[in-house]
mmCIF file of N, CA and C in Angstrom:
data_model
loop_
_atom_site.group_PDB
_atom_site.id
_atom_site.type_symbol
_atom_site.label_atom_id
_atom_site.label_comp_id
_atom_site.label_asym_id
_atom_site.label_seq_id
_atom_site.Cartn_x
_atom_site.Cartn_y
_atom_site.Cartn_z
ATOM 1 N N UNK N 240 -76.614 46.447 -48.218
ATOM 2 C CA UNK N 240 -75.830 45.871 -49.277
ATOM 3 C C UNK N 240 -75.498 44.431 -48.885
ATOM 4 N N UNK N 241 -75.834 43.516 -49.751
ATOM 5 C CA UNK N 241 -75.489 42.108 -49.552
ATOM 6 C C UNK N 241 -74.853 41.616 -50.844
ATOM 7 N N UNK N 242 -73.569 41.290 -50.771
ATOM 8 C CA UNK N 242 -72.851 40.860 -51.962
ATOM 9 C C UNK N 242 -72.227 39.500 -51.706
ATOM 10 N N UNK N 243 -72.615 38.546 -52.520
ATOM 11 C CA UNK N 243 -72.033 37.213 -52.516
ATOM 12 C C UNK N 243 -71.672 36.908 -53.960
ATOM 13 N N UNK N 244 -70.384 36.819 -54.231
ATOM 14 C CA UNK N 244 -69.952 36.540 -55.603
ATOM 15 C C UNK N 244 -68.608 35.827 -55.552
ATOM 16 N N UNK N 245 -68.415 34.879 -56.444
ATOM 17 C CA UNK N 245 -67.112 34.212 -56.501
ATOM 18 C C UNK N 245 -66.040 35.183 -56.986
ATOM 19 N N UNK N 246 -64.804 34.878 -56.648
ATOM 20 C CA UNK N 246 -63.697 35.739 -57.068
ATOM 21 C C UNK N 246 -63.571 35.769 -58.584
ATOM 22 N N UNK N 247 -63.777 34.628 -59.230
ATOM 23 C CA UNK N 247 -63.649 34.530 -60.685
ATOM 24 C C UNK N 247 -65.026 34.254 -61.286
ATOM 25 N N UNK N 248 -65.487 35.161 -62.135
ATOM 26 C CA UNK N 248 -66.799 35.004 -62.769
ATOM 27 C C UNK N 248 -66.709 34.972 -64.289
ATOM 28 N N UNK N 249 -65.561 35.355 -64.820
ATOM 29 C CA UNK N 249 -65.444 35.503 -66.265
ATOM 30 C C UNK N 249 -65.944 36.850 -66.741
ATOM 31 N N UNK N 250 -66.329 37.729 -65.813
ATOM 32 C CA UNK N 250 -66.822 39.069 -66.146
ATOM 33 C C UNK N 250 -65.684 40.056 -65.897
ATOM 34 N N UNK N 251 -65.400 40.881 -66.886
ATOM 35 C CA UNK N 251 -64.312 41.851 -66.784
ATOM 36 C C UNK N 251 -64.598 42.898 -65.703
ATOM 37 N N UNK N 252 -63.537 43.335 -65.010
ATOM 38 C CA UNK N 252 -63.678 44.375 -63.990
ATOM 39 C C UNK N 252 -64.289 45.646 -64.559
ATOM 40 N N UNK N 253 -63.910 46.000 -65.787
ATOM 41 C CA UNK N 253 -64.451 47.222 -66.391
ATOM 42 C C UNK N 253 -65.957 47.109 -66.600
ATOM 43 N N UNK N 254 -66.439 45.909 -66.925
ATOM 44 C CA UNK N 254 -67.886 45.725 -67.076
ATOM 45 C C UNK N 254 -68.598 45.826 -65.727
ATOM 46 N N UNK N 255 -68.001 45.242 -64.684
ATOM 47 C CA UNK N 255 -68.576 45.398 -63.343
ATOM 48 C C UNK N 255 -68.655 46.870 -62.971
ATOM 49 N N UNK N 256 -67.595 47.617 -63.255
ATOM 50 C CA UNK N 256 -67.576 49.043 -62.931
ATOM 51 C C UNK N 256 -68.661 49.803 -63.688
ATOM 52 N N UNK N 257 -68.849 49.479 -64.959
ATOM 53 C CA UNK N 257 -69.900 50.144 -65.741
ATOM 54 C C UNK N 257 -71.280 49.836 -65.163
ATOM 55 N N UNK N 258 -71.508 48.577 -64.799
ATOM 56 C CA UNK N 258 -72.806 48.205 -64.245
ATOM 57 C C UNK N 258 -73.061 48.898 -62.910
ATOM 58 N N UNK N 259 -72.182 48.641 -61.943
ATOM 59 C CA UNK N 259 -72.411 49.175 -60.604
ATOM 60 C C UNK N 259 -72.267 50.690 -60.567
ATOM 61 N N UNK N 260 -71.312 51.243 -61.314
ATOM 62 C CA UNK N 260 -71.127 52.692 -61.317
ATOM 63 C C UNK N 260 -72.364 53.430 -61.800
ATOM 64 N N UNK N 261 -72.894 53.015 -62.946
ATOM 65 C CA UNK N 261 -74.086 53.677 -63.495
ATOM 66 C C UNK N 261 -75.306 53.480 -62.606
ATOM 67 N N UNK N 262 -75.535 52.250 -62.169
ATOM 68 C CA UNK N 262 -76.745 51.976 -61.390
ATOM 69 C C UNK N 262 -76.710 52.629 -60.020
ATOM 70 N N UNK N 263 -75.576 52.577 -59.341
ATOM 71 C CA UNK N 263 -75.495 53.191 -58.015
ATOM 72 C C UNK N 263 -75.516 54.717 -58.098
ATOM 73 N N UNK N 264 -74.906 55.280 -59.129
ATOM 74 C CA UNK N 264 -74.987 56.741 -59.301
ATOM 75 C C UNK N 264 -76.442 57.168 -59.486
ATOM 76 N N UNK N 265 -77.181 56.462 -60.324
ATOM 77 C CA UNK N 265 -78.600 56.783 -60.535
ATOM 78 C C UNK N 265 -79.391 56.646 -59.237
ATOM 79 N N UNK N 266 -79.137 55.577 -58.484
ATOM 80 C CA UNK N 266 -79.880 55.333 -57.244
ATOM 81 C C UNK N 266 -79.599 56.423 -56.210
ATOM 82 N N UNK N 267 -78.323 56.778 -56.038
ATOM 83 C CA UNK N 267 -77.962 57.822 -55.071
ATOM 84 C C UNK N 267 -78.549 59.164 -55.490
ATOM 85 N N UNK N 268 -78.492 59.474 -56.776
ATOM 86 C CA UNK N 268 -79.096 60.723 -57.256
ATOM 87 C C UNK N 268 -80.597 60.756 -56.978
ATOM 88 N N UNK N 269 -81.249 59.617 -57.096
ATOM 89 C CA UNK N 269 -82.705 59.556 -56.893
ATOM 90 C C UNK N 269 -83.094 59.770 -55.435
ATOM 91 N N UNK N 270 -82.262 59.351 -54.497
ATOM 92 C CA UNK N 270 -82.645 59.442 -53.083
ATOM 93 C C UNK N 270 -82.026 60.625 -52.351
ATOM 94 N N UNK N 271 -81.054 61.286 -52.947
ATOM 95 C CA UNK N 271 -80.316 62.321 -52.207
ATOM 96 C C UNK N 271 -81.181 63.490 -51.747
ATOM 97 N N UNK N 272 -82.238 63.803 -52.460
ATOM 98 C CA UNK N 272 -83.085 64.938 -52.094
ATOM 99 C C UNK N 272 -84.400 64.515 -51.435
ATOM 100 N N UNK N 273 -84.571 63.215 -51.186
ATOM 101 C CA UNK N 273 -85.790 62.765 -50.514
ATOM 102 C C UNK N 273 -85.774 63.203 -49.055
ATOM 103 N N UNK N 274 -86.909 63.559 -48.537
ATOM 104 C CA UNK N 274 -87.029 63.931 -47.129
ATOM 105 C C UNK N 274 -86.936 62.684 -46.255
ATOM 106 N N UNK N 275 -86.478 62.836 -45.015
ATOM 107 C CA UNK N 275 -86.358 61.675 -44.120
ATOM 108 C C UNK N 275 -87.656 60.885 -43.953
ATOM 109 N N UNK N 276 -88.777 61.565 -43.974
ATOM 110 C CA UNK N 276 -90.055 60.848 -43.827
ATOM 111 C C UNK N 276 -90.366 59.951 -45.027
ATOM 112 N N UNK N 277 -89.683 60.195 -46.138
ATOM 113 C CA UNK N 277 -89.829 59.328 -47.311
ATOM 114 C C UNK N 277 -88.949 58.081 -47.209
ATOM 115 N N UNK N 278 -88.163 58.015 -46.144
ATOM 116 C CA UNK N 278 -87.296 56.866 -45.870
ATOM 117 C C UNK N 278 -86.407 56.505 -47.073
ATOM 118 N N UNK N 279 -85.492 57.416 -47.433
ATOM 119 C CA UNK N 279 -84.614 57.123 -48.566
ATOM 120 C C UNK N 279 -83.677 55.953 -48.267
ATOM 121 N N UNK N 280 -83.441 55.145 -49.266
ATOM 122 C CA UNK N 280 -82.519 54.009 -49.139
ATOM 123 C C UNK N 280 -82.067 53.574 -50.520
ATOM 124 N N UNK N 281 -80.979 52.860 -50.545
ATOM 125 C CA UNK N 281 -80.527 52.155 -51.743
ATOM 126 C C UNK N 281 -80.215 50.747 -51.283
ATOM 127 N N UNK N 282 -80.865 49.759 -51.862
ATOM 128 C CA UNK N 282 -80.613 48.355 -51.535
ATOM 129 C C UNK N 282 -79.911 47.690 -52.705
ATOM 130 N N UNK N 283 -78.912 46.882 -52.367
ATOM 131 C CA UNK N 283 -78.204 46.146 -53.404
ATOM 132 C C UNK N 283 -78.026 44.709 -52.938
ATOM 133 N N UNK N 284 -78.383 43.796 -53.801
ATOM 134 C CA UNK N 284 -78.223 42.368 -53.543
ATOM 135 C C UNK N 284 -77.503 41.762 -54.732
ATOM 136 N N UNK N 285 -76.452 41.035 -54.461
ATOM 137 C CA UNK N 285 -75.702 40.353 -55.513
ATOM 138 C C UNK N 285 -75.387 38.952 -55.033
ATOM 139 N N UNK N 286 -75.764 37.956 -55.840
ATOM 140 C CA UNK N 286 -75.453 36.575 -55.481
ATOM 141 C C UNK N 286 -75.450 35.713 -56.735
ATOM 142 N N UNK N 287 -74.863 34.535 -56.605
ATOM 143 C CA UNK N 287 -74.851 33.581 -57.710
ATOM 144 C C UNK N 287 -75.843 32.475 -57.390
ATOM 145 N N UNK N 288 -76.688 32.190 -58.379
ATOM 146 C CA UNK N 288 -77.662 31.112 -58.232
ATOM 147 C C UNK N 288 -77.840 30.464 -59.603
ATOM 148 N N UNK N 289 -77.764 29.142 -59.632
ATOM 149 C CA UNK N 289 -77.932 28.404 -60.882
ATOM 150 C C UNK N 289 -77.010 28.920 -61.989
ATOM 151 N N UNK N 290 -75.760 29.161 -61.638
ATOM 152 C CA UNK N 290 -74.728 29.629 -62.579
ATOM 153 C C UNK N 290 -75.065 30.965 -63.233
ATOM 154 N N UNK N 291 -75.860 31.755 -62.527
ATOM 155 C CA UNK N 291 -76.177 33.107 -62.980
ATOM 156 C C UNK N 291 -75.868 34.077 -61.842
ATOM 157 N N UNK N 292 -75.226 35.179 -62.204
ATOM 158 C CA UNK N 292 -74.995 36.248 -61.249
ATOM 159 C C UNK N 292 -76.238 37.124 -61.245
ATOM 160 N N UNK N 293 -76.864 37.244 -60.096
ATOM 161 C CA UNK N 293 -78.061 38.062 -59.942
ATOM 162 C C UNK N 293 -77.670 39.365 -59.266
ATOM 163 N N UNK N 294 -78.053 40.464 -59.848
ATOM 164 C CA UNK N 294 -77.809 41.783 -59.270
ATOM 165 C C UNK N 294 -79.155 42.488 -59.189
ATOM 166 N N UNK N 295 -79.496 42.946 -57.993
ATOM 167 C CA UNK N 295 -80.741 43.700 -57.826
ATOM 168 C C UNK N 295 -80.432 44.962 -57.050
ATOM 169 N N UNK N 296 -80.831 46.093 -57.603
ATOM 170 C CA UNK N 296 -80.669 47.377 -56.932
ATOM 171 C C UNK N 296 -82.034 48.051 -56.944
ATOM 172 N N UNK N 297 -82.435 48.567 -55.773
ATOM 173 C CA UNK N 297 -83.734 49.241 -55.693
ATOM 174 C C UNK N 297 -83.617 50.478 -54.810
ATOM 175 N N UNK N 298 -84.490 51.437 -55.093
ATOM 176 C CA UNK N 298 -84.518 52.685 -54.327
ATOM 177 C C UNK N 298 -85.830 53.414 -54.599
ATOM 178 N N UNK N 299 -86.280 54.208 -53.631
ATOM 179 C CA UNK N 299 -87.434 55.066 -53.898
ATOM 180 C C UNK N 299 -87.001 56.255 -54.754
ATOM 181 N N UNK N 300 -87.968 56.891 -55.375
ATOM 182 C CA UNK N 300 -87.682 58.085 -56.176
ATOM 183 C C UNK N 300 -88.882 59.018 -56.083
ATOM 184 N N UNK N 301 -88.634 60.306 -56.324
ATOM 185 C CA UNK N 301 -89.733 61.265 -56.293
ATOM 186 C C UNK N 301 -89.874 62.021 -57.604
ATOM 187 N N UNK N 302 -88.799 62.070 -58.390
ATOM 188 C CA UNK N 302 -88.905 62.777 -59.670
ATOM 189 C C UNK N 302 -89.579 61.872 -60.695
ATOM 190 N N UNK N 303 -90.234 62.478 -61.635
ATOM 191 C CA UNK N 303 -90.921 61.685 -62.652
ATOM 192 C C UNK N 303 -89.945 60.953 -63.545
ATOM 193 N N UNK N 304 -90.145 59.681 -63.703
ATOM 194 C CA UNK N 304 -89.298 58.899 -64.596
ATOM 195 C C UNK N 304 -89.890 59.002 -65.987
ATOM 196 N N UNK N 305 -89.046 59.390 -66.912
ATOM 197 C CA UNK N 305 -89.484 59.546 -68.296
ATOM 198 C C UNK N 305 -88.927 58.380 -69.104
ATOM 199 N N UNK N 306 -89.842 57.605 -69.648
ATOM 200 C CA UNK N 306 -89.434 56.404 -70.367
ATOM 201 C C UNK N 306 -90.326 56.230 -71.587
ATOM 202 N N UNK N 307 -89.712 55.888 -72.697
ATOM 203 C CA UNK N 307 -90.452 55.526 -73.900
ATOM 204 C C UNK N 307 -89.958 54.171 -74.332
ATOM 205 N N UNK N 308 -90.835 53.193 -74.224
ATOM 206 C CA UNK N 308 -90.494 51.802 -74.489
ATOM 207 C C UNK N 308 -89.310 51.407 -73.609
ATOM 208 N N UNK N 309 -88.149 51.114 -74.190
ATOM 209 C CA UNK N 309 -87.012 50.676 -73.377
ATOM 210 C C UNK N 309 -86.000 51.787 -73.120
ATOM 211 N N UNK N 310 -86.290 53.002 -73.566
ATOM 212 C CA UNK N 310 -85.338 54.102 -73.450
ATOM 213 C C UNK N 310 -85.762 55.039 -72.323
ATOM 214 N N UNK N 311 -84.815 55.299 -71.400
ATOM 215 C CA UNK N 311 -85.054 56.247 -70.321
ATOM 216 C C UNK N 311 -84.491 57.594 -70.734
ATOM 217 N N UNK N 312 -85.227 58.656 -70.421
ATOM 218 C CA UNK N 312 -84.752 60.006 -70.666
ATOM 219 C C UNK N 312 -84.152 60.538 -69.378
ATOM 220 N N UNK N 313 -83.083 61.277 -69.512
ATOM 221 C CA UNK N 313 -82.354 61.779 -68.359
ATOM 222 C C UNK N 313 -83.176 62.798 -67.585
ATOM 223 N N UNK N 314 -83.015 62.787 -66.272
ATOM 224 C CA UNK N 314 -83.607 63.832 -65.437
ATOM 225 C C UNK N 314 -82.556 64.894 -65.118
ATOM 226 N N UNK N 315 -81.319 64.696 -65.622
ATOM 227 C CA UNK N 315 -80.220 65.620 -65.355
ATOM 228 C C UNK N 315 -79.974 66.595 -66.509
ATOM 229 N N UNK N 316 -80.375 66.193 -67.713
ATOM 230 C CA UNK N 316 -80.132 67.016 -68.896
ATOM 231 C C UNK N 316 -81.142 66.642 -69.966
ATOM 232 N N UNK N 317 -81.131 67.384 -71.067
ATOM 233 C CA UNK N 317 -82.024 67.089 -72.182
ATOM 234 C C UNK N 317 -81.606 65.788 -72.858
ATOM 235 N N UNK N 318 -82.565 65.085 -73.417
ATOM 236 C CA UNK N 318 -82.263 63.867 -74.168
ATOM 237 C C UNK N 318 -82.290 62.618 -73.309
ATOM 238 N N UNK N 319 -81.884 61.521 -73.924
ATOM 239 C CA UNK N 319 -81.944 60.255 -73.208
ATOM 240 C C UNK N 319 -80.710 60.078 -72.325
ATOM 241 N N UNK N 320 -80.860 59.233 -71.306
ATOM 242 C CA UNK N 320 -79.760 58.949 -70.393
ATOM 243 C C UNK N 320 -78.872 57.848 -70.949
ATOM 244 N N UNK N 321 -77.582 57.961 -70.696
ATOM 245 C CA UNK N 321 -76.665 56.941 -71.195
ATOM 246 C C UNK N 321 -76.377 55.865 -70.158
ATOM 247 N N UNK N 322 -76.727 56.108 -68.891
ATOM 248 C CA UNK N 322 -76.435 55.149 -67.830
ATOM 249 C C UNK N 322 -77.158 53.831 -68.016
ATOM 250 N N UNK N 323 -78.471 53.866 -68.134
ATOM 251 C CA UNK N 323 -79.227 52.620 -68.296
ATOM 252 C C UNK N 323 -78.941 51.985 -69.648
ATOM 253 N N UNK N 324 -78.696 52.811 -70.671
ATOM 254 C CA UNK N 324 -78.351 52.260 -71.989
ATOM 255 C C UNK N 324 -77.006 51.547 -71.928
ATOM 256 N N UNK N 325 -76.063 52.101 -71.195
ATOM 257 C CA UNK N 325 -74.753 51.478 -71.035
ATOM 258 C C UNK N 325 -74.872 50.155 -70.291
ATOM 259 N N UNK N 326 -75.703 50.128 -69.254
ATOM 260 C CA UNK N 326 -75.946 48.889 -68.501
ATOM 261 C C UNK N 326 -76.547 47.838 -69.429
ATOM 262 N N UNK N 327 -77.564 48.212 -70.180
ATOM 263 C CA UNK N 327 -78.220 47.264 -71.087
ATOM 264 C C UNK N 327 -77.247 46.734 -72.128
ATOM 265 N N UNK N 328 -76.349 47.587 -72.627
ATOM 266 C CA UNK N 328 -75.362 47.155 -73.626
ATOM 267 C C UNK N 328 -74.417 46.115 -73.043
ATOM 268 N N UNK N 329 -73.911 46.355 -71.833
ATOM 269 C CA UNK N 329 -72.995 45.408 -71.188
ATOM 270 C C UNK N 329 -73.701 44.076 -70.957
ATOM 271 N N UNK N 330 -74.898 44.128 -70.424
ATOM 272 C CA UNK N 330 -75.646 42.906 -70.114
ATOM 273 C C UNK N 330 -75.928 42.112 -71.388
ATOM 274 N N UNK N 331 -76.370 42.780 -72.428
ATOM 275 C CA UNK N 331 -76.675 42.091 -73.692
ATOM 276 C C UNK N 331 -75.420 41.459 -74.280
ATOM 277 N N UNK N 332 -74.317 42.203 -74.276
ATOM 278 C CA UNK N 332 -73.060 41.690 -74.818
ATOM 279 C C UNK N 332 -72.591 40.443 -74.072
ATOM 280 N N UNK N 333 -72.908 40.364 -72.793
ATOM 281 C CA UNK N 333 -72.467 39.235 -71.978
ATOM 282 C C UNK N 333 -73.463 38.069 -72.001
ATOM 283 N N UNK N 334 -74.526 38.189 -72.770
ATOM 284 C CA UNK N 334 -75.484 37.101 -72.888
ATOM 285 C C UNK N 334 -76.473 37.016 -71.745
ATOM 286 N N UNK N 335 -76.644 38.114 -71.028
ATOM 287 C CA UNK N 335 -77.598 38.141 -69.916
ATOM 288 C C UNK N 335 -78.827 38.939 -70.280
ATOM 289 N N UNK N 336 -79.592 39.282 -69.266
ATOM 290 C CA UNK N 336 -80.723 40.172 -69.509
ATOM 291 C C UNK N 336 -80.958 41.061 -68.302
ATOM 292 N N UNK N 337 -81.594 42.193 -68.552
ATOM 293 C CA UNK N 337 -81.844 43.197 -67.528
ATOM 294 C C UNK N 337 -83.300 43.614 -67.598
ATOM 295 N N UNK N 338 -83.884 43.857 -66.426
ATOM 296 C CA UNK N 338 -85.258 44.322 -66.325
ATOM 297 C C UNK N 338 -85.264 45.569 -65.446
ATOM 298 N N UNK N 339 -85.783 46.672 -65.985
ATOM 299 C CA UNK N 339 -85.972 47.894 -65.219
ATOM 300 C C UNK N 339 -87.453 47.983 -64.898
ATOM 301 N N UNK N 340 -87.774 48.247 -63.628
ATOM 302 C CA UNK N 340 -89.170 48.272 -63.223
ATOM 303 C C UNK N 340 -89.416 49.442 -62.275
ATOM 304 N N UNK N 341 -90.554 50.096 -62.440
ATOM 305 C CA UNK N 341 -90.982 51.128 -61.502
ATOM 306 C C UNK N 341 -92.369 50.766 -61.014
ATOM 307 N N UNK N 342 -92.513 50.757 -59.693
ATOM 308 C CA UNK N 342 -93.807 50.413 -59.121
ATOM 309 C C UNK N 342 -93.942 51.035 -57.745
ATOM 310 N N UNK N 343 -95.019 51.759 -57.545
ATOM 311 C CA UNK N 343 -95.335 52.385 -56.260
ATOM 312 C C UNK N 343 -94.175 53.212 -55.715
ATOM 313 N N UNK N 344 -93.548 54.010 -56.586
ATOM 314 C CA UNK N 344 -92.486 54.904 -56.160
ATOM 315 C C UNK N 344 -91.138 54.247 -55.925
ATOM 316 N N UNK N 345 -90.988 53.001 -56.345
ATOM 317 C CA UNK N 345 -89.718 52.281 -56.202
ATOM 318 C C UNK N 345 -89.180 51.956 -57.585
ATOM 319 N N UNK N 346 -87.914 52.295 -57.808
ATOM 320 C CA UNK N 346 -87.223 51.921 -59.037
ATOM 321 C C UNK N 346 -86.397 50.689 -58.719
ATOM 322 N N UNK N 347 -86.505 49.669 -59.559
ATOM 323 C CA UNK N 347 -85.776 48.428 -59.319
ATOM 324 C C UNK N 347 -85.182 47.929 -60.621
ATOM 325 N N UNK N 348 -83.941 47.506 -60.545
ATOM 326 C CA UNK N 348 -83.280 46.889 -61.697
ATOM 327 C C UNK N 348 -82.830 45.492 -61.279
ATOM 328 N N UNK N 349 -83.111 44.529 -62.138
ATOM 329 C CA UNK N 349 -82.671 43.149 -61.942
ATOM 330 C C UNK N 349 -81.820 42.760 -63.140
ATOM 331 N N UNK N 350 -80.635 42.246 -62.859
ATOM 332 C CA UNK N 350 -79.712 41.810 -63.891
ATOM 333 C C UNK N 350 -79.397 40.345 -63.665
ATOM 334 N N UNK N 351 -79.365 39.594 -64.738
ATOM 335 C CA UNK N 351 -79.018 38.177 -64.691
ATOM 336 C C UNK N 351 -77.900 37.949 -65.713
ATOM 337 N N UNK N 352 -76.743 37.534 -65.241
ATOM 338 C CA UNK N 352 -75.583 37.324 -66.110
ATOM 339 C C UNK N 352 -75.068 35.900 -65.972
ATOM 340 N N UNK N 353 -74.771 35.248 -67.073
ATOM 341 C CA UNK N 353 -74.182 33.909 -66.971
ATOM 342 C C UNK N 353 -72.789 33.993 -66.341
ATOM 343 N N UNK N 354 -72.496 33.074 -65.442
ATOM 344 C CA UNK N 354 -71.182 33.017 -64.807
ATOM 345 C C UNK N 354 -70.401 31.902 -65.466
ATOM 346 N N UNK N 355 -69.206 32.244 -65.912
ATOM 347 C CA UNK N 355 -68.337 31.249 -66.538
ATOM 348 C C UNK N 355 -67.311 30.797 -65.512
ATOM 349 N N UNK N 356 -67.067 29.519 -65.459
ATOM 350 C CA UNK N 356 -66.061 28.991 -64.559
ATOM 351 C C UNK N 356 -64.695 29.343 -65.107
ATOM 352 N N UNK N 357 -63.928 30.082 -64.336
ATOM 353 C CA UNK N 357 -62.601 30.506 -64.741
ATOM 354 C C UNK N 357 -61.599 29.853 -63.816
ATOM 355 N N UNK N 358 -60.542 29.271 -64.406
ATOM 356 C CA UNK N 358 -59.546 28.597 -63.586
ATOM 357 C C UNK N 358 -58.228 29.313 -63.612
#
């Protein structure tokens, strides 16, 4: 975990909680049943660059990810998952963007949020 962020970003605490809570819960759920030889991990990087807050979380996974276009289906219950949809809603409302990517058994989310100078 590497977190570098200013104390004041203009982003509400509740929005931070929705972002990190949903993403970290998904990441921990994905790695909790991996065998040690699969080298389970959750990586998180947060920093500000060019007046944008960058958040990147990545982890390996073994269960099949079910996705149709931009909608992820839950691996915990029937229907679509609300975690990634909630993240996308917060990011869009704040004028940022989010990219979910799966490649070679790694799930990665990148979030870019504008940082407002708060005094």
